[in-house]
Short mmCIF file of C-alpha atoms in Angstrom, two decimals:
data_model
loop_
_atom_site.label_atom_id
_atom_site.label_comp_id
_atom_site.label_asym_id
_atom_site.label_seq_id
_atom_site.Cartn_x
_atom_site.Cartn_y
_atom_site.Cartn_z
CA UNK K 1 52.17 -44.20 -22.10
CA UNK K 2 51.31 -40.46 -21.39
CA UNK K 3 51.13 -39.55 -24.95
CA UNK K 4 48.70 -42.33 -24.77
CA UNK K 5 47.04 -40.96 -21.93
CA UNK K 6 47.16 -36.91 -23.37
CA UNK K 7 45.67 -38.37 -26.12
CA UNK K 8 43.03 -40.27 -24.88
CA UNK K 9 42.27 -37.13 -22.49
CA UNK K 10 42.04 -34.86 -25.20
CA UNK K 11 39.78 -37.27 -27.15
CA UNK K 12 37.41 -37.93 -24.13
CA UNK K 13 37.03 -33.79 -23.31
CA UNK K 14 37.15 -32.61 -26.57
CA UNK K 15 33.86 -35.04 -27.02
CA UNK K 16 32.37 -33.65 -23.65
CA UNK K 17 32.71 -30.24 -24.78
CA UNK K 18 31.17 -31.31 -27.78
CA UNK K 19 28.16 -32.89 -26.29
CA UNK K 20 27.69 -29.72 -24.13
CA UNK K 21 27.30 -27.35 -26.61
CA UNK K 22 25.22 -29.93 -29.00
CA UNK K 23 23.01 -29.81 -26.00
CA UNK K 24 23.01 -25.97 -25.18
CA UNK K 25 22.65 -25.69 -29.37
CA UNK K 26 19.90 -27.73 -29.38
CA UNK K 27 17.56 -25.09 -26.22
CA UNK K 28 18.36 -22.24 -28.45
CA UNK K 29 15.62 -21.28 -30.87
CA UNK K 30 16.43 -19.39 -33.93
CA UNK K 31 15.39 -15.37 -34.02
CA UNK K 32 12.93 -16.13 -36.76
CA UNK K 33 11.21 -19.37 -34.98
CA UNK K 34 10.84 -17.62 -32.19
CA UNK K 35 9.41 -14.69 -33.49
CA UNK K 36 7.09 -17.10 -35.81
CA UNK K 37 6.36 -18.73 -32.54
CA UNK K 38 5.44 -15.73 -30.39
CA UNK K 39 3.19 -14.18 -33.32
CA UNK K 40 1.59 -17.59 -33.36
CA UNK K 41 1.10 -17.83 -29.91
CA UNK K 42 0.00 -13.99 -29.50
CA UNK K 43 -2.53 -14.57 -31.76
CA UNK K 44 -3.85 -17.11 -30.27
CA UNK K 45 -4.12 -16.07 -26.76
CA UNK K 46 -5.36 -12.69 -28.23
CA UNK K 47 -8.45 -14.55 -29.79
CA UNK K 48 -9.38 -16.32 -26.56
CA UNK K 49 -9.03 -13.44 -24.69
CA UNK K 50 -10.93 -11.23 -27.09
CA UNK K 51 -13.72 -14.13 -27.94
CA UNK K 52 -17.57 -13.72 -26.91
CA UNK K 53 -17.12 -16.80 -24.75
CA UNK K 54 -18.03 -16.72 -21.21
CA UNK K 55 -15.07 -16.00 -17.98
CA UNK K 56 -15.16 -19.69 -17.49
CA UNK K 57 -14.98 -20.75 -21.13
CA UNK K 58 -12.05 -18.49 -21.68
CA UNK K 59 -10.44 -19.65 -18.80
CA UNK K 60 -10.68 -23.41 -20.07
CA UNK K 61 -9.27 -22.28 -23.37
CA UNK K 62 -6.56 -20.08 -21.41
CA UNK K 63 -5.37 -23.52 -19.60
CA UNK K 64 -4.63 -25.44 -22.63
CA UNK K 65 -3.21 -22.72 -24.44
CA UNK K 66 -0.97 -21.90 -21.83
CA UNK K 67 0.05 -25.68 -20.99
CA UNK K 68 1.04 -26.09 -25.20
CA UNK K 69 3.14 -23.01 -25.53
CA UNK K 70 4.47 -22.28 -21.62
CA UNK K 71 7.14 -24.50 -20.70
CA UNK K 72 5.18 -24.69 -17.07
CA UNK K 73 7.22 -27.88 -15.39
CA UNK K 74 10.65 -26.13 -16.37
CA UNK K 75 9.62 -22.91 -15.35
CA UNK K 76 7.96 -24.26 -11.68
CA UNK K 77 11.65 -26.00 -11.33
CA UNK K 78 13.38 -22.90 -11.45
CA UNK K 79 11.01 -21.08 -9.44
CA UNK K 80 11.59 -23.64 -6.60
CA UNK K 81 15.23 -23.12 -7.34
CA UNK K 82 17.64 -24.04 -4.50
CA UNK K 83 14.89 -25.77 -2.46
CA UNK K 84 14.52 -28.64 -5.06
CA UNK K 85 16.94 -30.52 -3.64
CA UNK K 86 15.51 -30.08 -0.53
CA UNK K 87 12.22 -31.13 -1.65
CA UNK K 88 11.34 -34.98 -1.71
CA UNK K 89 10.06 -36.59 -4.66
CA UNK K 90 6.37 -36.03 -3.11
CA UNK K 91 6.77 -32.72 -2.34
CA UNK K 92 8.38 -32.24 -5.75
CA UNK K 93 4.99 -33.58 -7.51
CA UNK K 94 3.16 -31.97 -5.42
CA UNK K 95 4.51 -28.73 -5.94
CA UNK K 96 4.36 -28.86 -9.99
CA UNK K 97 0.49 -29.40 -9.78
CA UNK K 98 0.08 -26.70 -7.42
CA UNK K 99 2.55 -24.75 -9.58
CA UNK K 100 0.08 -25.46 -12.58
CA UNK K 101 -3.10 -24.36 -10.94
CA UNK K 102 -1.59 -21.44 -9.63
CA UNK K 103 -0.58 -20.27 -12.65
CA UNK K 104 -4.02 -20.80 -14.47
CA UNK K 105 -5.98 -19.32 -11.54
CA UNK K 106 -3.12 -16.14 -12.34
CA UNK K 107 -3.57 -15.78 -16.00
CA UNK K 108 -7.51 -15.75 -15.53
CA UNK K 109 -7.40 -13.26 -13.08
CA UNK K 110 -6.44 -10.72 -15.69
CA UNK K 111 -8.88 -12.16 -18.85
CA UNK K 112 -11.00 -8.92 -17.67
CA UNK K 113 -8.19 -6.47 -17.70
CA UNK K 114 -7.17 -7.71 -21.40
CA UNK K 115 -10.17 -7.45 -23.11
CA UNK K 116 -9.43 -5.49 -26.18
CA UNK K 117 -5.70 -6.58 -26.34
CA UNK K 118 -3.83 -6.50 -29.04
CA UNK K 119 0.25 -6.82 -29.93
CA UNK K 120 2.77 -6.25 -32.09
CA UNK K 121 6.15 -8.30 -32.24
CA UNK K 122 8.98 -6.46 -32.29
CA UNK K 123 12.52 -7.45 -32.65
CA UNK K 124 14.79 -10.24 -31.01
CA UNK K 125 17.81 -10.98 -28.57
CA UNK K 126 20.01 -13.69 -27.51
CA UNK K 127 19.92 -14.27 -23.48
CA UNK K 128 22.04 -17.02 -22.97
CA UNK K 129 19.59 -19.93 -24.06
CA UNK K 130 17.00 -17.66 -24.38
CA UNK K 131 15.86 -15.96 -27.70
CA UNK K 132 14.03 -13.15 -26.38
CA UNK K 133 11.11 -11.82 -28.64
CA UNK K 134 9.94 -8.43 -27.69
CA UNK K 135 6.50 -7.28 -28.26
CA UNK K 136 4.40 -4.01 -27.68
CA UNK K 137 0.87 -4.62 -26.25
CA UNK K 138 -1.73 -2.22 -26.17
CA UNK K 139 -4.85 -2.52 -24.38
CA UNK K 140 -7.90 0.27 -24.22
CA UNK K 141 -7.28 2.91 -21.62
CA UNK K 142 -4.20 2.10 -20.70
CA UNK K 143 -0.69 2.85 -21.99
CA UNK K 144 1.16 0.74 -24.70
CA UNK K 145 3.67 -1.33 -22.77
CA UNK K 146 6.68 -3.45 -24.15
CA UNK K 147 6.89 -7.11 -23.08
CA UNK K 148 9.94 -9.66 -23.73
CA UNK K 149 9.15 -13.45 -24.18
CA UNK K 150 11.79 -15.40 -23.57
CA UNK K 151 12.01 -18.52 -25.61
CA UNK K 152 13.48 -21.54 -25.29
CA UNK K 153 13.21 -25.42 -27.01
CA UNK K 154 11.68 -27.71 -24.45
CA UNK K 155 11.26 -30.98 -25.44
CA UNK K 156 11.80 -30.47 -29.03
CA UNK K 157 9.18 -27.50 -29.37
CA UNK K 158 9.89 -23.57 -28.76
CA UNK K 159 8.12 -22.83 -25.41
CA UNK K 160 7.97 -19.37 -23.45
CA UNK K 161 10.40 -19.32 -20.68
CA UNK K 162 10.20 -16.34 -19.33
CA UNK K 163 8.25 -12.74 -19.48
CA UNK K 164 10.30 -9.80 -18.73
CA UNK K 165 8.51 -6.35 -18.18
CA UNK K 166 10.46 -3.00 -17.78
CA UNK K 167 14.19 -4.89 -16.49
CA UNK K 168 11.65 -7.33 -14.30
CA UNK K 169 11.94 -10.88 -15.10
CA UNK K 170 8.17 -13.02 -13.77
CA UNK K 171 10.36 -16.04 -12.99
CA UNK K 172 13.11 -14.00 -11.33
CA UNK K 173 10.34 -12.53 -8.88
CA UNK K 174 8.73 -15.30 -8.35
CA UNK K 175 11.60 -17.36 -7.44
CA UNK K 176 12.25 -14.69 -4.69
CA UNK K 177 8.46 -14.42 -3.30
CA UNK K 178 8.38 -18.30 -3.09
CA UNK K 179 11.83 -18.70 -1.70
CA UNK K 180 11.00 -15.92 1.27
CA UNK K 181 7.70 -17.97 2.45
CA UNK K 182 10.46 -21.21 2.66
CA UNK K 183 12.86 -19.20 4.50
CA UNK K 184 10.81 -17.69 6.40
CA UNK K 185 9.55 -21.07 7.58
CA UNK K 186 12.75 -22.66 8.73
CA UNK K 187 13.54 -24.13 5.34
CA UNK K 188 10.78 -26.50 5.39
CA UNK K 189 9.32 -26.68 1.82
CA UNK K 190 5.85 -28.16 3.20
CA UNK K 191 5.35 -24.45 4.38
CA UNK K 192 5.27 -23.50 0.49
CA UNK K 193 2.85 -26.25 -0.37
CA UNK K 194 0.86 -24.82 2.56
CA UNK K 195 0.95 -20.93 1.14
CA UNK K 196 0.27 -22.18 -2.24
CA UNK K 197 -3.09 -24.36 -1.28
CA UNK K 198 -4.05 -21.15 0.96
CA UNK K 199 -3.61 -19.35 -2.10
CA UNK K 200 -5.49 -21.35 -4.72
CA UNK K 201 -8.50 -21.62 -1.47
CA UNK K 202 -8.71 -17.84 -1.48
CA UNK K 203 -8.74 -17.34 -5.11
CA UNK K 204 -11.46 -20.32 -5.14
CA UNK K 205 -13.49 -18.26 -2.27
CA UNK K 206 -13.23 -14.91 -3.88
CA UNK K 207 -14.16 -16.07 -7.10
CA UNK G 1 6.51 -4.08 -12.98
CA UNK G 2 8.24 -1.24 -11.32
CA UNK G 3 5.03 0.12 -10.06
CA UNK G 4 6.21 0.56 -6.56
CA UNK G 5 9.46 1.82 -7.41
CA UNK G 6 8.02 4.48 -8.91
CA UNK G 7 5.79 5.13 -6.88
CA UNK G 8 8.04 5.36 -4.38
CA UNK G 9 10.47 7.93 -6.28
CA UNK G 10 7.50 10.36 -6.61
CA UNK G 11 6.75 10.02 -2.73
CA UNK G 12 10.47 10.82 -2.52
CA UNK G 13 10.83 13.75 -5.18
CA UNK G 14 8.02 15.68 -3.39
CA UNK G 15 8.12 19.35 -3.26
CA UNK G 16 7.91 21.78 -0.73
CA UNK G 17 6.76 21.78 3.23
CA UNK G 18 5.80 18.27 2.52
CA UNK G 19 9.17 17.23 1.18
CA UNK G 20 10.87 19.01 4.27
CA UNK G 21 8.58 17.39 6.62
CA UNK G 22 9.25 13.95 5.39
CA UNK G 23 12.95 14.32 5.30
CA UNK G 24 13.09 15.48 8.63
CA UNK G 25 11.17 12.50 10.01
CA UNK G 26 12.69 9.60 8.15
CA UNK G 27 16.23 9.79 9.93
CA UNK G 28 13.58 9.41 12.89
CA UNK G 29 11.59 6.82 11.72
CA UNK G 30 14.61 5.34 10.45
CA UNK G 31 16.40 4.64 13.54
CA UNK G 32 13.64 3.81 15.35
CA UNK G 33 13.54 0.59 13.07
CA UNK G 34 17.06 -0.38 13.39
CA UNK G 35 16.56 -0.40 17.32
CA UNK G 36 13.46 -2.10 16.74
CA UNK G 37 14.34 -5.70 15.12
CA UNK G 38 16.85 -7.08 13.33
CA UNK G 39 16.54 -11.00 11.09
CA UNK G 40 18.02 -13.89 12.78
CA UNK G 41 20.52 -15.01 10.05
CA UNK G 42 19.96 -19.25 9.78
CA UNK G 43 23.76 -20.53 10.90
CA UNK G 44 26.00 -21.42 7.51
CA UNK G 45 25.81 -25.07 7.96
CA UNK G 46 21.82 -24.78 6.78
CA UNK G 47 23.21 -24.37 2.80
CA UNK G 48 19.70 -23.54 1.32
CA UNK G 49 18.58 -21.29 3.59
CA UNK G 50 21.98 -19.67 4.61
CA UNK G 51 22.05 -18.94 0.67
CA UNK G 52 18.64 -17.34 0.75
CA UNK G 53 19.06 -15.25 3.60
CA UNK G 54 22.64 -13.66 2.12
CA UNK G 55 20.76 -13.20 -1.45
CA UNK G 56 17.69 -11.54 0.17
CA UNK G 57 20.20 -8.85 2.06
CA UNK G 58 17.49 -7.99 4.02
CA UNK G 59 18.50 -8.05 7.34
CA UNK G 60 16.25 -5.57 8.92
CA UNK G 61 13.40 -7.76 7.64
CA UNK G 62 11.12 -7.84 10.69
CA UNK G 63 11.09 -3.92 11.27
CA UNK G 64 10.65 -3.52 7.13
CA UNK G 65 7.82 -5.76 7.28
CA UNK G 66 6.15 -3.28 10.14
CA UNK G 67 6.91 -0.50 8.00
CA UNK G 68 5.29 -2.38 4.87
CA UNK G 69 2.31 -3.55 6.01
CA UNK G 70 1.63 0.68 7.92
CA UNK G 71 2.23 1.57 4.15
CA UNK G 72 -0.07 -0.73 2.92
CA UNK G 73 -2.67 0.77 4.89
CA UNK G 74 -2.02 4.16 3.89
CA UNK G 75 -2.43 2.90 0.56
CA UNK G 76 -5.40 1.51 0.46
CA UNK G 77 -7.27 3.81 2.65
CA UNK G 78 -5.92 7.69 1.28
CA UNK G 79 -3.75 6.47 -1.97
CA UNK G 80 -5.51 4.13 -3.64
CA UNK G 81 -9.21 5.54 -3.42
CA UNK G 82 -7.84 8.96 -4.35
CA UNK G 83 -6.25 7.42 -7.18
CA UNK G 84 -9.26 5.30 -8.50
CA UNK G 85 -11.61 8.76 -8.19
CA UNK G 86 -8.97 10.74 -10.35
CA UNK G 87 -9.30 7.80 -13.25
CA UNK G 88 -12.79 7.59 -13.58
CA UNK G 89 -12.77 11.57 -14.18
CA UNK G 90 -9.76 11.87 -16.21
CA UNK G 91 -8.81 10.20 -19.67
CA UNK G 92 -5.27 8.78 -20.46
CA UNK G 93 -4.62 11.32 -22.47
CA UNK G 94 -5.02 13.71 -19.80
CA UNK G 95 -3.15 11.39 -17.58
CA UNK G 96 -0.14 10.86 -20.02
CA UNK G 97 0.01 14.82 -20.82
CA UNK G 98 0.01 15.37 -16.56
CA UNK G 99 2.81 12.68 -16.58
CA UNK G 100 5.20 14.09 -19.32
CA UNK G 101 4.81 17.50 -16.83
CA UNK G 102 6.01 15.91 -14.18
CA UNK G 103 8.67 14.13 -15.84
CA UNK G 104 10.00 17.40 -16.92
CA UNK G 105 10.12 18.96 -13.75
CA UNK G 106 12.44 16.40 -12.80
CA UNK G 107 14.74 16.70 -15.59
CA UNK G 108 17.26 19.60 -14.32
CA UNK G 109 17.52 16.90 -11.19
CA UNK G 110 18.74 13.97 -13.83
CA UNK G 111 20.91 15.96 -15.95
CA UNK G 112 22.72 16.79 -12.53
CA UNK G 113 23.05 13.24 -11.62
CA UNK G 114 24.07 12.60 -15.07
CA UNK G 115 26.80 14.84 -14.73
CA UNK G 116 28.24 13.64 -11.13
CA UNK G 117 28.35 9.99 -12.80
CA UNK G 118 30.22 10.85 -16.03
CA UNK G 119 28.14 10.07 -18.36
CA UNK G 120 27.67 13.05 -21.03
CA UNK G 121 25.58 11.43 -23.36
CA UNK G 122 22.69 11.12 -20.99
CA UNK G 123 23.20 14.42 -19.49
CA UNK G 124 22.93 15.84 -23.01
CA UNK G 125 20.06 14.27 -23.60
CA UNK G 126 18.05 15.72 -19.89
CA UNK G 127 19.62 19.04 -21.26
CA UNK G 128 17.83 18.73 -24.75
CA UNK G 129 14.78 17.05 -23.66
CA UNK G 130 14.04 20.08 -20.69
CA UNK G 131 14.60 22.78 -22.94
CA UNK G 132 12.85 21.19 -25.95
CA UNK G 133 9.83 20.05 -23.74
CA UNK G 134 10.00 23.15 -21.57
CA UNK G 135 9.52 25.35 -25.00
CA UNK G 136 8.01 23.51 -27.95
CA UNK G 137 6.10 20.94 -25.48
CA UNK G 138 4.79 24.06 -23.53
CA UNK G 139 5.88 23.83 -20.07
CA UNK G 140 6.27 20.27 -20.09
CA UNK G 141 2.49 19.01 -20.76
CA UNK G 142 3.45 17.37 -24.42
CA UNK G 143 7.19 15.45 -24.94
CA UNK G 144 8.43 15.98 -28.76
CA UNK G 145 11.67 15.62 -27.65
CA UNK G 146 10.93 11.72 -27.67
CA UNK G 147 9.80 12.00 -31.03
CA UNK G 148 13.06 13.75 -31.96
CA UNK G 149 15.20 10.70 -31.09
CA UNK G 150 15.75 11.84 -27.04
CA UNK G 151 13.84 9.36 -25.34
CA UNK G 152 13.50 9.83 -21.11
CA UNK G 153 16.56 7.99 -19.00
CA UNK G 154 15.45 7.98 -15.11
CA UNK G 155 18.26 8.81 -12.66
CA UNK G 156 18.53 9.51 -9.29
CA UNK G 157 21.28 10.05 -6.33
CA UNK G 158 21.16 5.95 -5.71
CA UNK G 159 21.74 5.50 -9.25
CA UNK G 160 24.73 7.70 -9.54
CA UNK G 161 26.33 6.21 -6.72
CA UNK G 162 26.23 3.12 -8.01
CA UNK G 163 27.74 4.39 -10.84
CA UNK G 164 30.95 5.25 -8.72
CA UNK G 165 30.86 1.60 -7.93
CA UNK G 166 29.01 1.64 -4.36
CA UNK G 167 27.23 -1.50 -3.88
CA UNK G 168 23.28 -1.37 -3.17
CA UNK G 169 23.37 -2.74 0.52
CA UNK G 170 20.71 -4.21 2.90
CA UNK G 171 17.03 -3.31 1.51
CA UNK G 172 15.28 -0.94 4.07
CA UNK G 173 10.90 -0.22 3.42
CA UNK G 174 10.97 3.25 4.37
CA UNK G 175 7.50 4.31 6.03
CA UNK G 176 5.55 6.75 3.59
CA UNK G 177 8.55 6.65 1.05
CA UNK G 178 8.47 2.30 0.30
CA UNK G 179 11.48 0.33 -0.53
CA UNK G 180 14.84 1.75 -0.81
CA UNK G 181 17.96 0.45 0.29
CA UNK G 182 21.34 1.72 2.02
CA UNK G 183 22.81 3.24 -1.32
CA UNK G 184 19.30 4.46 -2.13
CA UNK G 185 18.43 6.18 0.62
CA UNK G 186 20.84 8.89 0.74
CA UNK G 187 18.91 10.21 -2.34
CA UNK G 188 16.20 11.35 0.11
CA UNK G 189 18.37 14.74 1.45
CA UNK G 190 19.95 14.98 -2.41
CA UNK G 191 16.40 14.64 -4.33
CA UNK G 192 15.24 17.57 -2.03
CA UNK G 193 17.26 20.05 -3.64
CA UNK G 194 17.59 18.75 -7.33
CA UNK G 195 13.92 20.35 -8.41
CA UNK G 196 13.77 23.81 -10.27
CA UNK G 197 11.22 24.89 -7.75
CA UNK G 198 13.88 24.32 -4.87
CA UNK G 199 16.31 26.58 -6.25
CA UNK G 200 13.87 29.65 -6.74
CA UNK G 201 13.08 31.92 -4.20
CA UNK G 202 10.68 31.16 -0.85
CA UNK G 203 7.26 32.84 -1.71
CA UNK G 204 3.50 31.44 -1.26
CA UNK G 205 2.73 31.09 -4.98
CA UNK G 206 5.97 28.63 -5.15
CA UNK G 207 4.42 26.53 -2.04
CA UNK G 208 0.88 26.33 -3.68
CA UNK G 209 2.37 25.17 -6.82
CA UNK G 210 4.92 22.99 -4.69
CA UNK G 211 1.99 21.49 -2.38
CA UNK G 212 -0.45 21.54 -5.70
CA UNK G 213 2.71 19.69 -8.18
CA UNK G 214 3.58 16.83 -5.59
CA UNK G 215 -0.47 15.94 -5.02
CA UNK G 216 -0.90 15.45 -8.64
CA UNK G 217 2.25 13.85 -8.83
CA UNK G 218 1.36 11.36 -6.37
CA UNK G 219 -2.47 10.50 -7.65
CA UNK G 220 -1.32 9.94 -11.44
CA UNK G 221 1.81 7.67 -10.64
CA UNK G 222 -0.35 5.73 -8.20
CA UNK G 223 -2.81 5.90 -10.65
CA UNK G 224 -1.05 4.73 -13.04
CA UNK G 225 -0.39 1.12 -11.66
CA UNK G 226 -3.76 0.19 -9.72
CA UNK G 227 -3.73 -2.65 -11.93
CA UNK G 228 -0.38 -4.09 -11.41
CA UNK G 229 0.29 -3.43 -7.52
CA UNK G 230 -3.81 -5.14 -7.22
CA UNK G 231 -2.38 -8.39 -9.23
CA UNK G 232 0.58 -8.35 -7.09
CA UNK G 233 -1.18 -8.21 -4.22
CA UNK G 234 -3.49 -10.60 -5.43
CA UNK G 235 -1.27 -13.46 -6.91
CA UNK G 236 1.96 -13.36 -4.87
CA UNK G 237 1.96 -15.50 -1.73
CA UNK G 238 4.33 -12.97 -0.52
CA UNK G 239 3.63 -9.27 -1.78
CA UNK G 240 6.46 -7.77 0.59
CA UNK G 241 9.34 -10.32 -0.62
CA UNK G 242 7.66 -9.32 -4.69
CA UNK G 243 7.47 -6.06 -4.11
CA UNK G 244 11.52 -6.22 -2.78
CA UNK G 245 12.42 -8.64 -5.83
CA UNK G 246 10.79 -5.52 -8.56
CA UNK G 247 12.51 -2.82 -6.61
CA UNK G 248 15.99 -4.88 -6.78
CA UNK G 249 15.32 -5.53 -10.67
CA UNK G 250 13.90 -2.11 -11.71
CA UNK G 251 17.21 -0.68 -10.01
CA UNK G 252 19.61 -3.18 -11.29
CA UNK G 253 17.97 -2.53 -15.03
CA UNK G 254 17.85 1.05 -15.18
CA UNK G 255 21.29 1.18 -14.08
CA UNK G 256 22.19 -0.66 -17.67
CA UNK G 257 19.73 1.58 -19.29
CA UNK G 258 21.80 4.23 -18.39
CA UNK G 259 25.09 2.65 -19.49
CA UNK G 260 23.54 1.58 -22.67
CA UNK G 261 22.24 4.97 -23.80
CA UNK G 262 25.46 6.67 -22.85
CA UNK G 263 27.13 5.47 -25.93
CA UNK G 264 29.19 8.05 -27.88
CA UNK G 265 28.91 8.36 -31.02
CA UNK G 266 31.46 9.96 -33.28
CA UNK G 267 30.07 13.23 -35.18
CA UNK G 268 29.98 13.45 -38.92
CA UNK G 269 32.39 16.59 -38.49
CA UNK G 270 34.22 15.37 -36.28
CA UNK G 271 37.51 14.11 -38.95
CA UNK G 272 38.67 10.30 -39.26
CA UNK G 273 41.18 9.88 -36.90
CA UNK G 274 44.64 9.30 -38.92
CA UNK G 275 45.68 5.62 -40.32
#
C-alpha cells in the first residue's frame, strides 16, 4: 500500500514538474528569434518614426505597431502587481484600456525626439524567461545609448517584455510610480484609475 | 534612466567654498526634516499596502516630498534654463570632451573607493585610466583609455559601503543634493575630500578653478538629460516615487557593474598552477 502510494506520488509530481517547465520552456524565446525579432521590430518602428508622415499619422502607425510586437496586457498586469487582486474585475478592465492609451499617448510623446533614429542589435542574455536582446541606438545630437529588450513568447509569438536602460528596468519603475499613487490613497485602486484619466486629460489638453 | 542620480552625484562631488557650504548645511537641513514629518506606516493586517509601504522604505516620505518638490523648483527656474542655453551654444562633441574632463577629475576619488572595497581590478583600472587620460588624453578632455580596453566604473563612498555588506536604508531627497539614502549619504563628508583639487594647497587660482570646474560640471550633466528627466516628468503619474524607483535601480546596478568588472584574470606569465 505505500509503495503504492510512493509510487503513485512520484508519478503524479514527477508529471507536475514536468508540466512546469514545458510551460516555463515554452515563454522562453531562443537567442536567435529574439534577436530576428527585435531587428524586425527595430526596423519597423525605425521606418515609422523616420517616415514623411504627419505627428498624427505616425502616431496611428506607432499604436498598431506597438500593440503587435509589445506584450501590453501582460506587461499592464505586472505593472499593477500586488494590487490586482485587489482590483475587481471592472477595475481590472478598466485599468488595461487606460494602461493601453497611456502607453500610446507615451511612445508619441517622444516621435519628435527620435527623428533620425537608428539601431544596431547587439548580443543576447537569458533573464529568467526573458531573452534579453541588447541594442545600441543612436539618434542626432545626442549620445549613442545601449537599450535591452526583453523578450518573451506571449501567446505563441515573441513579444517585448520589458526595456531596460543603464540597470533601469521601464516595468520595474513603473510598477513603483503606480503602486505609490495606490498607497498613497489608502489602497484604493479607483485612485489609480483616477491619476491615470487625469493623466491621459492633460496629455489630451497639452497636445 | 539614471539622469537624476547623476545629477545628483555631481551636485554632491562639487568643489570648493560651494562644496563646504553645502556640507555644512545638509546635517542642518537634514534634521530639520526628520523633526518635520515622518509616513504613517498602514497597520500589517492591510497585506497590499503593508507590502508596499516596507518595499518603498521610505519612511520620511512626507518631509522628502517637501524637499523634492523645493528641488524641483530650483530646477526649473536656475538648472534647467542654464542648461538648455549651454546646448544651443555648444555641440556634443564639445559636451562629451567637457564630460570625459570631469570624469577624470573624479578618478583619484574612485580608485580610493576601489581600494577600501577590495576590489583591485577596478582600482587598477581608475589607476590606468587617470594617468592614461591625464597624459595621452591631455588633461582629461579626450578618454583613449576606453579605447584601450579600460572602460569608466562609477564608485562612490555609498557604493563601497555596500560593498562591506551595509544595507541601503530608508531613501532620504536631500535639498540641493536629490535622492540619496542612509548608506548614501555619508558619501557627502567622504566625496569632499576624494578630489585632486582638495588635496592641493588653499590658494585663489585653486578656488576659481574649483568654483569654475563644479559650474560646468553641473550645466553639462544637467544638460545632458533634459530629455529624459522632461519625459519623466511628463509621463509618470508620480515623478517623485519614479525618480526614487531609478535612483534605487541605478544603485543596485552599478553595484554589479562593479562586481562584474572586478574579475581577475590570470596573466600569461603568471605559470600554470601544478597538476
Amino acid at each position: 500500500m505505500l509503495l503504492r502510494r510512493l509510487v503513485l506520488g512520484a508519478f503524479a509530481s514527477s508529471a507536475m514538474i514536468l508540466s512546469v517547465a514545458g510551460a516555463a520552456a515554452a515563454q522562453t524565446v531562443p537567442p536567435d528569434a529574439a534577436k530576428a525579432f527585435i531587428t524586425s521590430a527595430g526596423q519597423q518602428l525605425v521606418a515609422v518614426v523616420n517616415s514623411n508622415a504627419s505627428d498624427d499619422q505616425k502616431a496611428d502607425q506607432l499604436r498598431q505597431l506597438v500593440d503587435q510586437i509589445v506584450a501590453v496586457d501582460q506587461v499592464g498586469d505586472y505593472v499593477l502587481g500586488r494590487y490586482a487582486t485587489v482590483a475587481t474585475p471592472e477595475q481590472h478592465q478598466q485599468y488595461l484600456g487606460l494602461f493601453h492609451q497611456l502607453l500610446s499617448y507615451n511612445i508619441t510623446y517622444q516621435i519628435k525626439a527620435y527623428q533620425g533614429v537608428t539601431f544596431t542589435v547587439n548580443g543576447t542574455s537569458q533573464m529568467g524567461n526573458d531573452t534579453i536582446v541588447d541594442t545600441t541606438i543612436t539618434r542626432p545630437g545626442q549620445p549613442a545609448a545601449d537599450v535591452g529588450w526583453a523578450v518573451e513568447e506571449v501567446g505563441g509569438s515573441p513579444k517585448i517584455v520589458d526595456v531596460i536602460v543603464a540597470g533601469t528596468s521601464l516595468r520595474v519603475t513603473e510598477r513603483n510610480d503606480y503602486a505609490s499613487v495606490v498607497a498613497d490613497n489608502g489602497g484604493q485602486v479607483s485612485a489609480l484609475l483616477n491619476a491615470m484619466q487625469g493623466q491621459i486629460q492633460r496629455i489630451k489638453n497639452n497636445g | 534612466m539614471e539622469a537624476w542620480v547623476k545629477f545628483n552625484q555631481v551636485t554632491r562631488a562639487g568643489s570648493g567654498g560651494l562644496r563646504r557650504i553645502l556640507a555644512a548645511i545638509a546635517p542642518g537641513l537634514l534634521l530639520t526634516g526628520l523633526l518635520a514629518g515622518c509616513a504613517t506606516a498602514p497597520p500589517p493586517s492591510d497585506t497590499a499596502n503593508y507590502q508596499a509601504y516596507e518595499q518603498q522604505n521610505d519612511p520620511l516620505e512626507p518631509t522628502n516630498r517637501v524637499f523634492y518638490a523645493i528641488n524641483d523648483k530650483i530646477d526649473r527656474y536656475a538648472f534647467k534654463p542654464v542648461a538648455q542655453g549651454y546646448v544651443d551654444i555648444t555641440t556634443v562633441g564639445i559636451r562629451n570632451h567637457v564630460g570625459d574632463f570631469i570624469t577624470n577629475i573624479a578618478e583619484p576619488g574612485r580608485l580610493v573607493n576601489f581600494m577600501f572595497s577590495g576590489k583591485p581590478r577596478d582600482a587598477g583600472t581608475s589607476l590606468v585610466r587617470f594617468v592614461v587620460n591625464s597624459t595621452v588624453g591631455i588633461g582629461g578632455i579626450f578618454d583613449p583609455a576606453t579605447a584601450l580596453g579600460y572602460p569608466e566604473t562609477d564608485t562612490d563612498f555609498g557604493l563601497t559601503l555596500a560593498e562591506w555588506g551595509v544595507p541601503e536604508g530608508p531613501y532620504l531627497y536631500l535639498p540641493v543634493f536629490g535622492p540619496s539614502g542612509a548608506r548614501d549619504v555619508t558619501s557627502l563628508p567622504v566625496e569632499f575630500f576624494l578630489t585632486p583639487t582638495e588635496a592641493a594647497p588653499e590658494s585663489e587660482a585653486l578656488n576659481i578653478f574649483g568654483y569654475s570646474e563644479t559650474a560646468l560640471r553641473l550645466v553639462n550633466t544637467r544638460a545632458q538629460y533634459i530629455g529624459p528627466i522632461d519625459q519623466i516628468q511628463a509621463t509618470a503619474l508620480d515623478p517623485y516615487a519614479t525618480f526614487r524607483s531609478l535612483y534605487r535601480q541605478v544603485r543596485a546596478s552599478q553595484v554589479t557593474l562593479i562586481n562584474q568588472r572586478d574579475v581577475p584574470t590570470q596573466p600569461d606569465w603568471f605559470p600554470a598552477p601544478a597538476k
